[in-house]
Coordinates of C-alpha atoms and ligand atoms in Angstrom, one line a residue:
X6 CA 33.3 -24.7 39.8
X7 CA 30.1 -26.3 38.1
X8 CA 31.2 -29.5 36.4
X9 CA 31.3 -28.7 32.6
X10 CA 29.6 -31.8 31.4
X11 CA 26.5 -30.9 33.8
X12 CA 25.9 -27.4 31.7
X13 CA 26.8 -29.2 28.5
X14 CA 24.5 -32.5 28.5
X15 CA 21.4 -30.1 29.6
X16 CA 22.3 -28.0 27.0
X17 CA 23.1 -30.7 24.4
X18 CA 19.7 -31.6 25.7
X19 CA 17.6 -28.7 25.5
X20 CA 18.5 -27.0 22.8
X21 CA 21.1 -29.7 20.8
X22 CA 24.8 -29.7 20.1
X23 CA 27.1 -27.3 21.7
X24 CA 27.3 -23.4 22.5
X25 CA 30.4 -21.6 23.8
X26 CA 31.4 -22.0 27.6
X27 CA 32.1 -19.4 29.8
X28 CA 32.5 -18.8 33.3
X29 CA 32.6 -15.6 35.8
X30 CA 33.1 -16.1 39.5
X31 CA 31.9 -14.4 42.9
X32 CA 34.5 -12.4 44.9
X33 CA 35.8 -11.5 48.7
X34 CA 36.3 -7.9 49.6
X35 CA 39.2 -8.1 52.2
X36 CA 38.7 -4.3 53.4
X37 CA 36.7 -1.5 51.7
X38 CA 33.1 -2.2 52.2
X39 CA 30.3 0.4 51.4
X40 CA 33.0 2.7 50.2
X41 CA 32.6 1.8 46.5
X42 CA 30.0 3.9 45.8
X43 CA 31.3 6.6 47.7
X44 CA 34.3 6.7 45.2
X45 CA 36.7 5.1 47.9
X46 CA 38.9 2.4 47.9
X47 CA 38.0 -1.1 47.8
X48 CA 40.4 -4.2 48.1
X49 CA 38.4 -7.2 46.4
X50 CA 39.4 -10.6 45.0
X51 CA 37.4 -13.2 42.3
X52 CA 37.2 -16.2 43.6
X53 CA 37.2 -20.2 43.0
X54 CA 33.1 -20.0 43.0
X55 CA 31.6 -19.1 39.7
X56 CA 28.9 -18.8 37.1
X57 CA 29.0 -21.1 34.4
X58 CA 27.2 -20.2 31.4
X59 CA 26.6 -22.4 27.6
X60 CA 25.4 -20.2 25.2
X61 CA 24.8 -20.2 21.4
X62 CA 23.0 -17.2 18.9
X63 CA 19.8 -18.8 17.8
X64 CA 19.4 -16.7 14.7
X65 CA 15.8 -15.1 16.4
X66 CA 14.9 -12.2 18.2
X67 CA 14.0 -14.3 21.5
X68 CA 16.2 -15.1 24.3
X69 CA 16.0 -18.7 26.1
X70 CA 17.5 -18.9 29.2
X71 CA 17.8 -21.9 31.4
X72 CA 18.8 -21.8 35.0
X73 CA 19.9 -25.1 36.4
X74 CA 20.0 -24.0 39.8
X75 CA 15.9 -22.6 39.8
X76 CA 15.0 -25.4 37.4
X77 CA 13.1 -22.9 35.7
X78 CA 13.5 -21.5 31.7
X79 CA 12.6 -18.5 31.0
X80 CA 12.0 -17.0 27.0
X81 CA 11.7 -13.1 26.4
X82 CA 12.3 -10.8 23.9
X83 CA 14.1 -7.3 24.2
X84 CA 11.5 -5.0 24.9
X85 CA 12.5 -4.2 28.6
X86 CA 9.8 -5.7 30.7
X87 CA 10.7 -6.9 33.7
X88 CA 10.1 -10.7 34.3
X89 CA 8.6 -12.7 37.1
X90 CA 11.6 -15.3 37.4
X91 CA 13.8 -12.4 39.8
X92 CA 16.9 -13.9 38.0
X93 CA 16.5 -13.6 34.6
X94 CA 15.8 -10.3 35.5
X95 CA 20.0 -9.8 35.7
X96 CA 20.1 -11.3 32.3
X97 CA 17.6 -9.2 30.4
X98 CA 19.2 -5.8 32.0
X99 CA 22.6 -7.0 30.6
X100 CA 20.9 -7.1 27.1
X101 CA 19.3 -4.0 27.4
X102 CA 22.2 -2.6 28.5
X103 CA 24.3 -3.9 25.4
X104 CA 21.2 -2.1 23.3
X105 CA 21.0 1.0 24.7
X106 CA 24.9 1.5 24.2
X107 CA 23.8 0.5 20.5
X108 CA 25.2 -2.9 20.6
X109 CA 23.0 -5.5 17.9
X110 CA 22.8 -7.9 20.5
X111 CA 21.2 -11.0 18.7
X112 CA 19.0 -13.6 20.2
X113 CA 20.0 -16.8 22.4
X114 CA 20.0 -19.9 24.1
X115 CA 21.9 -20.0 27.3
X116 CA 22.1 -23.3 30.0
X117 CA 23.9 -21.7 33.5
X118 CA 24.2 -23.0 37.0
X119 CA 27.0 -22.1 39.0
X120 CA 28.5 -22.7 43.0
X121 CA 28.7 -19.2 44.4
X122 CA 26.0 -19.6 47.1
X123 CA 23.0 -17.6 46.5
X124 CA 22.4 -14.9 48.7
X125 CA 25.6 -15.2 50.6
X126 CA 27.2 -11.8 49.3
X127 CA 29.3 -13.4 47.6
X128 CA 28.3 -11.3 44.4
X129 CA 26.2 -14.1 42.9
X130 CA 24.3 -11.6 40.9
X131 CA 27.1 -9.6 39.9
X132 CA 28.5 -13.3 38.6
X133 CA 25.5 -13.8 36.5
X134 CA 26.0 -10.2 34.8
X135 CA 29.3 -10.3 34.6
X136 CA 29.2 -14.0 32.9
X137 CA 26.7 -12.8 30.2
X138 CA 28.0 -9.6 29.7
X139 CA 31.5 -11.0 28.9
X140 CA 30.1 -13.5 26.5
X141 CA 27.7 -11.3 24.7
X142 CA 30.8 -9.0 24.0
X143 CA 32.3 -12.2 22.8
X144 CA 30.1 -13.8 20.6
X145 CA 29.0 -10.5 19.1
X146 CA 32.6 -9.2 18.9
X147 CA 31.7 -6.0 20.1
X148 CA 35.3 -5.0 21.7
X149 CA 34.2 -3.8 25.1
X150 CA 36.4 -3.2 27.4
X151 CA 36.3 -5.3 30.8
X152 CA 35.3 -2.6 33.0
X153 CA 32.5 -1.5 30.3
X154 CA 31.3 -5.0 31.1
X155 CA 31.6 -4.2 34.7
X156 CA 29.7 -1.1 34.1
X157 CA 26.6 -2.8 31.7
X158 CA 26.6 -4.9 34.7
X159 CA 26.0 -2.5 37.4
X160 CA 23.5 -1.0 35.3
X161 CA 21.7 -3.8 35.3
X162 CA 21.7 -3.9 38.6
X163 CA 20.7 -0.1 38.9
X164 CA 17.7 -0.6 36.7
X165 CA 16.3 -4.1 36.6
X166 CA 17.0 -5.1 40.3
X167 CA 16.3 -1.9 42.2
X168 CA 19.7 -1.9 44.7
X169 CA 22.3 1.1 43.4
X170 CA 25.2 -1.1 44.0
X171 CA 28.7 0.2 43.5
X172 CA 31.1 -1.1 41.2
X173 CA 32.7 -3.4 43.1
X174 CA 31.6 -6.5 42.8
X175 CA 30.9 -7.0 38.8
X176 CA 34.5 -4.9 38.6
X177 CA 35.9 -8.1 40.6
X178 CA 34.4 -10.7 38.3
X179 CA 35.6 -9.2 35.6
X180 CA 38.8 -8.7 36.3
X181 CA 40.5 -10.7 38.7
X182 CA 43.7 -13.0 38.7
X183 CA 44.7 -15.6 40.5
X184 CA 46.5 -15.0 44.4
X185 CA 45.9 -10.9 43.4
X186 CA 43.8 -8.5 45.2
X187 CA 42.7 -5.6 42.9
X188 CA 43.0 -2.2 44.6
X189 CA 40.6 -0.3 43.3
X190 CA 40.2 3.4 43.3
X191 CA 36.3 3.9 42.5
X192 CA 37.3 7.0 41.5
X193 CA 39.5 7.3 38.9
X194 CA 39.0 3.5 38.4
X195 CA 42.2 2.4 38.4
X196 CA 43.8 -0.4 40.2
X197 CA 46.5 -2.2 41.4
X198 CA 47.2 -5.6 41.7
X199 CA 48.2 -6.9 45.2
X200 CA 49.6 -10.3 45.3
X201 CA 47.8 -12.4 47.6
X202 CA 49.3 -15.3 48.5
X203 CA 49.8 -15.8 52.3
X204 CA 51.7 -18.9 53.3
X205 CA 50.6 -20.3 56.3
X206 CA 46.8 -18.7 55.9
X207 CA 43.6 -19.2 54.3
X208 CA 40.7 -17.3 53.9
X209 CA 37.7 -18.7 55.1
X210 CA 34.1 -17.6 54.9
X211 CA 31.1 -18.6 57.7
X212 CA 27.9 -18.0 56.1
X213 CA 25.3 -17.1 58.5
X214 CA 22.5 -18.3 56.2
X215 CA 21.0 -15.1 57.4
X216 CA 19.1 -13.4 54.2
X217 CA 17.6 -10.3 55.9
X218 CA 14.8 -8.8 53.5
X219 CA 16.2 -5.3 54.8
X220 CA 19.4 -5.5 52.6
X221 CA 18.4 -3.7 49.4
X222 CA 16.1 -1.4 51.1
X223 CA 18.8 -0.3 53.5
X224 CA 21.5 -0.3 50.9
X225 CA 19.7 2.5 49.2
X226 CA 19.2 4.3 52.8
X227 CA 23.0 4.5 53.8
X228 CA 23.9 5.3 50.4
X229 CA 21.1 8.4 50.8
X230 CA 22.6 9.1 53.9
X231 CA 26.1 9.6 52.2
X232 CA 24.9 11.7 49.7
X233 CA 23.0 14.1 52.4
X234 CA 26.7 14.5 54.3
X235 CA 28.4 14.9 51.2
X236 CA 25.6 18.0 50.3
X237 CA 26.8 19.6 53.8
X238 CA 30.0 19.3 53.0
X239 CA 29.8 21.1 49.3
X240 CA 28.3 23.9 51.3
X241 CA 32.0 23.8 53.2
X242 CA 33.9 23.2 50.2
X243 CA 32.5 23.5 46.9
X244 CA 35.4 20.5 45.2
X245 CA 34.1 18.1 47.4
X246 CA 32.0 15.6 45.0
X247 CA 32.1 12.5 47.2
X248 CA 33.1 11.0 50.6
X249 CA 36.5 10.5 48.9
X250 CA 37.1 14.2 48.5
X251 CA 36.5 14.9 52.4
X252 CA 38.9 14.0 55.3
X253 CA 38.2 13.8 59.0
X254 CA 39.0 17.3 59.7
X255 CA 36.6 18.4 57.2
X256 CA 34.0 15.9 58.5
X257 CA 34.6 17.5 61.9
X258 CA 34.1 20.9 60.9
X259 CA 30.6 20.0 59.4
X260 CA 29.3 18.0 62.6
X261 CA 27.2 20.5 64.0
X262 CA 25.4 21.1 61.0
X263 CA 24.9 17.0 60.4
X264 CA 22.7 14.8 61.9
X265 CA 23.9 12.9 63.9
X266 CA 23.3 9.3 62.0
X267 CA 24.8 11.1 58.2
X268 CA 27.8 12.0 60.4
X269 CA 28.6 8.6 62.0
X270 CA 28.1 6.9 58.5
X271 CA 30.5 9.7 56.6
X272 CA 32.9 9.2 59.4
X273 CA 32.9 5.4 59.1
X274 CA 33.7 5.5 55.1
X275 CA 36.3 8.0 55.4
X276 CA 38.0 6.2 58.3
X277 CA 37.3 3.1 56.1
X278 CA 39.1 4.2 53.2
X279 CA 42.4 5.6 55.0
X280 CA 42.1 1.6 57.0
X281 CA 42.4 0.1 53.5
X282 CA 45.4 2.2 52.6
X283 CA 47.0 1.3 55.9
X284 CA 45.9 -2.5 55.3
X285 CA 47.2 -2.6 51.7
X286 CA 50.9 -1.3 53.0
X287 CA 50.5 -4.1 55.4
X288 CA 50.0 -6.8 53.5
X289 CA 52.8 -5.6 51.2
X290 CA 54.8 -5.9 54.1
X291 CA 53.5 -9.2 55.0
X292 CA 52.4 -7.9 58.2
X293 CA 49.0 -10.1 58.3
X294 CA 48.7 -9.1 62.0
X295 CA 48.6 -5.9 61.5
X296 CA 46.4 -6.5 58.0
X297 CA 44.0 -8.2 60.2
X298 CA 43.4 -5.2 62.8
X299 CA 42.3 -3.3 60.2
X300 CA 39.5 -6.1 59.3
X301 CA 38.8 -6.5 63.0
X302 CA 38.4 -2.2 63.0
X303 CA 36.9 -2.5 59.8
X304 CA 34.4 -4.6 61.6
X305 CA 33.5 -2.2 64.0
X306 CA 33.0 0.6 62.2
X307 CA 30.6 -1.4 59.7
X308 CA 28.7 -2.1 63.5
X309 CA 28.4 1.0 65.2
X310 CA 29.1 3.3 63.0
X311 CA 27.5 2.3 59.9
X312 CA 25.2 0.0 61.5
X313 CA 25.0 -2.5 58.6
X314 CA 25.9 -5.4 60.8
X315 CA 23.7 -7.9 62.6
X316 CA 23.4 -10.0 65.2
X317 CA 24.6 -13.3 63.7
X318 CA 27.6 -11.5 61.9
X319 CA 28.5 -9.8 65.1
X320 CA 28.5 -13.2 67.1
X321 CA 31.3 -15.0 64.8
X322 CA 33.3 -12.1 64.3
X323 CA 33.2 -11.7 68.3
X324 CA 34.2 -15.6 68.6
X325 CA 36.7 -15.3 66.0
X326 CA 38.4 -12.6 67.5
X327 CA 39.1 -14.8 70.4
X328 CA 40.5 -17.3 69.0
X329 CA 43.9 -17.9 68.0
X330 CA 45.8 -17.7 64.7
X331 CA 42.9 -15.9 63.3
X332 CA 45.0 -12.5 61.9
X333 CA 41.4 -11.0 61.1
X334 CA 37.6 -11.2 60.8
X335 CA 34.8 -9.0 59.7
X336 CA 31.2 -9.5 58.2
X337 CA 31.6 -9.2 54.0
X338 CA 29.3 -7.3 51.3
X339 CA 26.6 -5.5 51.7
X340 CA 25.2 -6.8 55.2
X341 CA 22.5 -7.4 57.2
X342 CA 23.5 -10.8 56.7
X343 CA 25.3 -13.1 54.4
X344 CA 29.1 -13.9 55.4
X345 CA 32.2 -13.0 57.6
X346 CA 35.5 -13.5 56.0
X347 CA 38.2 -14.5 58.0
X348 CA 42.1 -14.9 57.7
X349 CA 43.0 -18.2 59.7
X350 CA 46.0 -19.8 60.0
X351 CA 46.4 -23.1 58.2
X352 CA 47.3 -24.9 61.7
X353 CA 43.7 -23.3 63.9
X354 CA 41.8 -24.1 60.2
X355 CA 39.9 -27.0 62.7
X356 CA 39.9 -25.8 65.7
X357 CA 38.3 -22.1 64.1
X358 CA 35.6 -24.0 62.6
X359 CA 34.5 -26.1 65.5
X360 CA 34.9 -22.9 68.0
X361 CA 32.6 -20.6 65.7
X362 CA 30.2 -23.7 64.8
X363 CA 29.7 -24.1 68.7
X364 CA 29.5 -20.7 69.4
X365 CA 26.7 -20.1 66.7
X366 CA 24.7 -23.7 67.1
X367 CA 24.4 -22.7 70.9
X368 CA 22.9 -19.3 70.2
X369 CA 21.5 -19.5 66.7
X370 CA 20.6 -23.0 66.6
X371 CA 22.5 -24.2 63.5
X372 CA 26.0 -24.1 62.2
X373 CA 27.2 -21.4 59.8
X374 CA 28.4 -22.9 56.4
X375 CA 31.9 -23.0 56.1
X376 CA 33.2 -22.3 52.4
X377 CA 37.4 -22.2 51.8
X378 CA 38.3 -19.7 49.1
X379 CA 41.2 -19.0 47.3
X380 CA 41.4 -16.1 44.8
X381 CA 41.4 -17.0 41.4
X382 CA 41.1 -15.5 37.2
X383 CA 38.2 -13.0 36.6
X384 CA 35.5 -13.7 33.4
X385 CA 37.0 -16.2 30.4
X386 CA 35.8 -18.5 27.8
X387 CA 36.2 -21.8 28.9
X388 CA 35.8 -23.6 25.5
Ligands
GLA416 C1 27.3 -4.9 47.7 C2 27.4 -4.0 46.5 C3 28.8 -3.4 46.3 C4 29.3 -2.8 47.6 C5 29.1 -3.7 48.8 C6 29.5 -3.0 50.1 O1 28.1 -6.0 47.5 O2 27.0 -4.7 45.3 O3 28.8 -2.5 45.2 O4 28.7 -1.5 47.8 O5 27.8 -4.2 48.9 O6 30.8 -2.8 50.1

């Protein structure tokens, strides 16, 4: 994390004496991608990468936020007009969010800067939301419930940064505990915790620095695509209301009347759902060879069948695949881009990162950045 006394001299700085500290981290998604909004299953994790945020009322109606990592302040009040700075448009959606649920939110000065790398999908955004959300409810002692929060937060996303995310990733930040997975059915919104904590493993991330601009736009597109099978299906069987009501047999008695693109991407998220339930029984068993199939299958699916994948993602998951003591590997998030997460174990840690390095500086031209997570506590107040 962000060394405190960074956020606290620039803020002792800027705006004098202290505010209260709060932090909210990224998150992994072992298994369950693009199945969130569908209503699915999802298997995320916070992580030891956060957002950390210094933040004090200011008795006005005006809202100064600095960002440490842009080097750029930006002042606004409430009235709902989108701002230049891209970032602080996160934080003005989580105030208007607060105020259209008929929260007072009141006015203030914020310092943040955090270490989740931007643009990795690593839920950055969803880190800023979540991190202001949580301390908004806290200062303003508004007694919001943590997935509320999550929810302001994905509103925020809906409306002041154009992608219709699911719930995933702000649901993650807000809630997660150290060495747990949350099982999360998007559905009912319940979860489970599933202990995490594999001796003789770590998770490791290769970031392909790739940042292609076709990730919102596309995001929208499959999650059209979704809703198009899932209007052929009603027609079929009026109780289904998402992907998650259908199974494969139902998918397979639609076909004909699908394209064939709507069908490969409703087959992929219902197969991707029943892999996480197979993957979560797994790793209860501590059968990480078995847990990691299902991210190698998750893989393909995301690949061929989804076709959210690229070419850089598809190269280190290919490498990685080959290599030994790596139990599983798949690209992470959204796609298009971004990272693969991988289980390794602790004695190929090296030799994994040299072989993928290689592997990608010969046909990319650079290494990927290598980041070691572990999963750690959801949104708190520091001090
Ligand atoms: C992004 C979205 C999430 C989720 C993933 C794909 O991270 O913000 O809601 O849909 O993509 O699983």
């Amino acid at each position: 994390m962000v060394g405190e006394h960074l956020i606290r001299n620039a803020f002792q700085k800027r705006f004098g004496g202290p505010g209260a500290l709060y932090a909210a981290p990224g998150r992994v998604n072992l298994i369950g991608e693009h199945t969130d909004y569908n209503l699915g299953y999802v298997l995320p994790g916070a992580i030891d990468r956060a957002i950390t945020l210094e933040i004090r009322p200011n008795g006005t109606k005006q809202f100064t936020v600095v960002s440490l990592d842009y080097n750029e302040e930006v002042t606004f009040t409430a009235d709902g007009n989108k701002l230049q700075q891209h970032w602080a448009n996160y934080v003005l959606g989580v105030v208007m969010e607060f105020l259209s649920r008929c929260f007072p939110v009141q006015g203030f000065d914020a310092v943040f800067a955090g270490d989740i790398p931007l643009g990795g999908g690593l839920s950055s955004s969803a880190a800023l939301e979540s991190a202001f959300a949580f301390a908004i409810n806290d200062m303003g002692q508004f007694g919001v419930s943590r997935l509320e929060l999550a929810q302001i937060g994905q509103s925020a996303e809906h409306k002041y940064a154009g992608v219709r995310c699911g719930i995933m990733d702000q649901f993650a930040s807000l809630h997660g505990e150290k060495n747990q997975l949350l099982k999360l059915d998007c559905r009912s919104l319940e979860y489970e915790l599933v202990p995490f904590n594999l001796p003789g493993y770590r998770v490791v991330l290769l970031d392909t620095q790739v940042k292609h601009s076709l990730a919102a736009s596309e995001y929208n597109v499959r999650r059209a695509q979704c809703e198009t099978g899932v209007a052929i299906l009603q027609k079929y069987n009026s109780e289904i209301k998402s992907l998650r009501d259908a199974d494969l047999a139902m998918l397979e008695a639609c076909r004909a009347q699908m394209d064939t693109t709507v069908f490969l991407r409703c087959q992929y998220v219902v197969e991707e759902n029943i892999r996480l339930l197979h993957a979560v029984d797994h790793l209860k068993k501590n059968d990480i060879g078995a847990f990691g199939r299902e991210m190698f299958l998750s893989h393909e699916g995301l690949q061929h069948k989804y076709a959210v994948s690229c070419a850089e993602l598809d190269l280190l998951v290919e490498t990685a695949r080959r290599l030994p003591g790596v139990a599983g590997a798949r690209m992470m998030g959204g796609g298009f881009g971004g990272c693969t997460i991988n289980v390794v174990a602790e004695e190929s840690h090296e030799d994994f990162i040299r072989q993928t390095g290689e592997a990608f500086e010969t046909q990319v031209g650079k290494k990927p950045l290598v980041y070691d997570v572990t999963i750690a506590d959801g949104a708190r107040r520091l001090r």
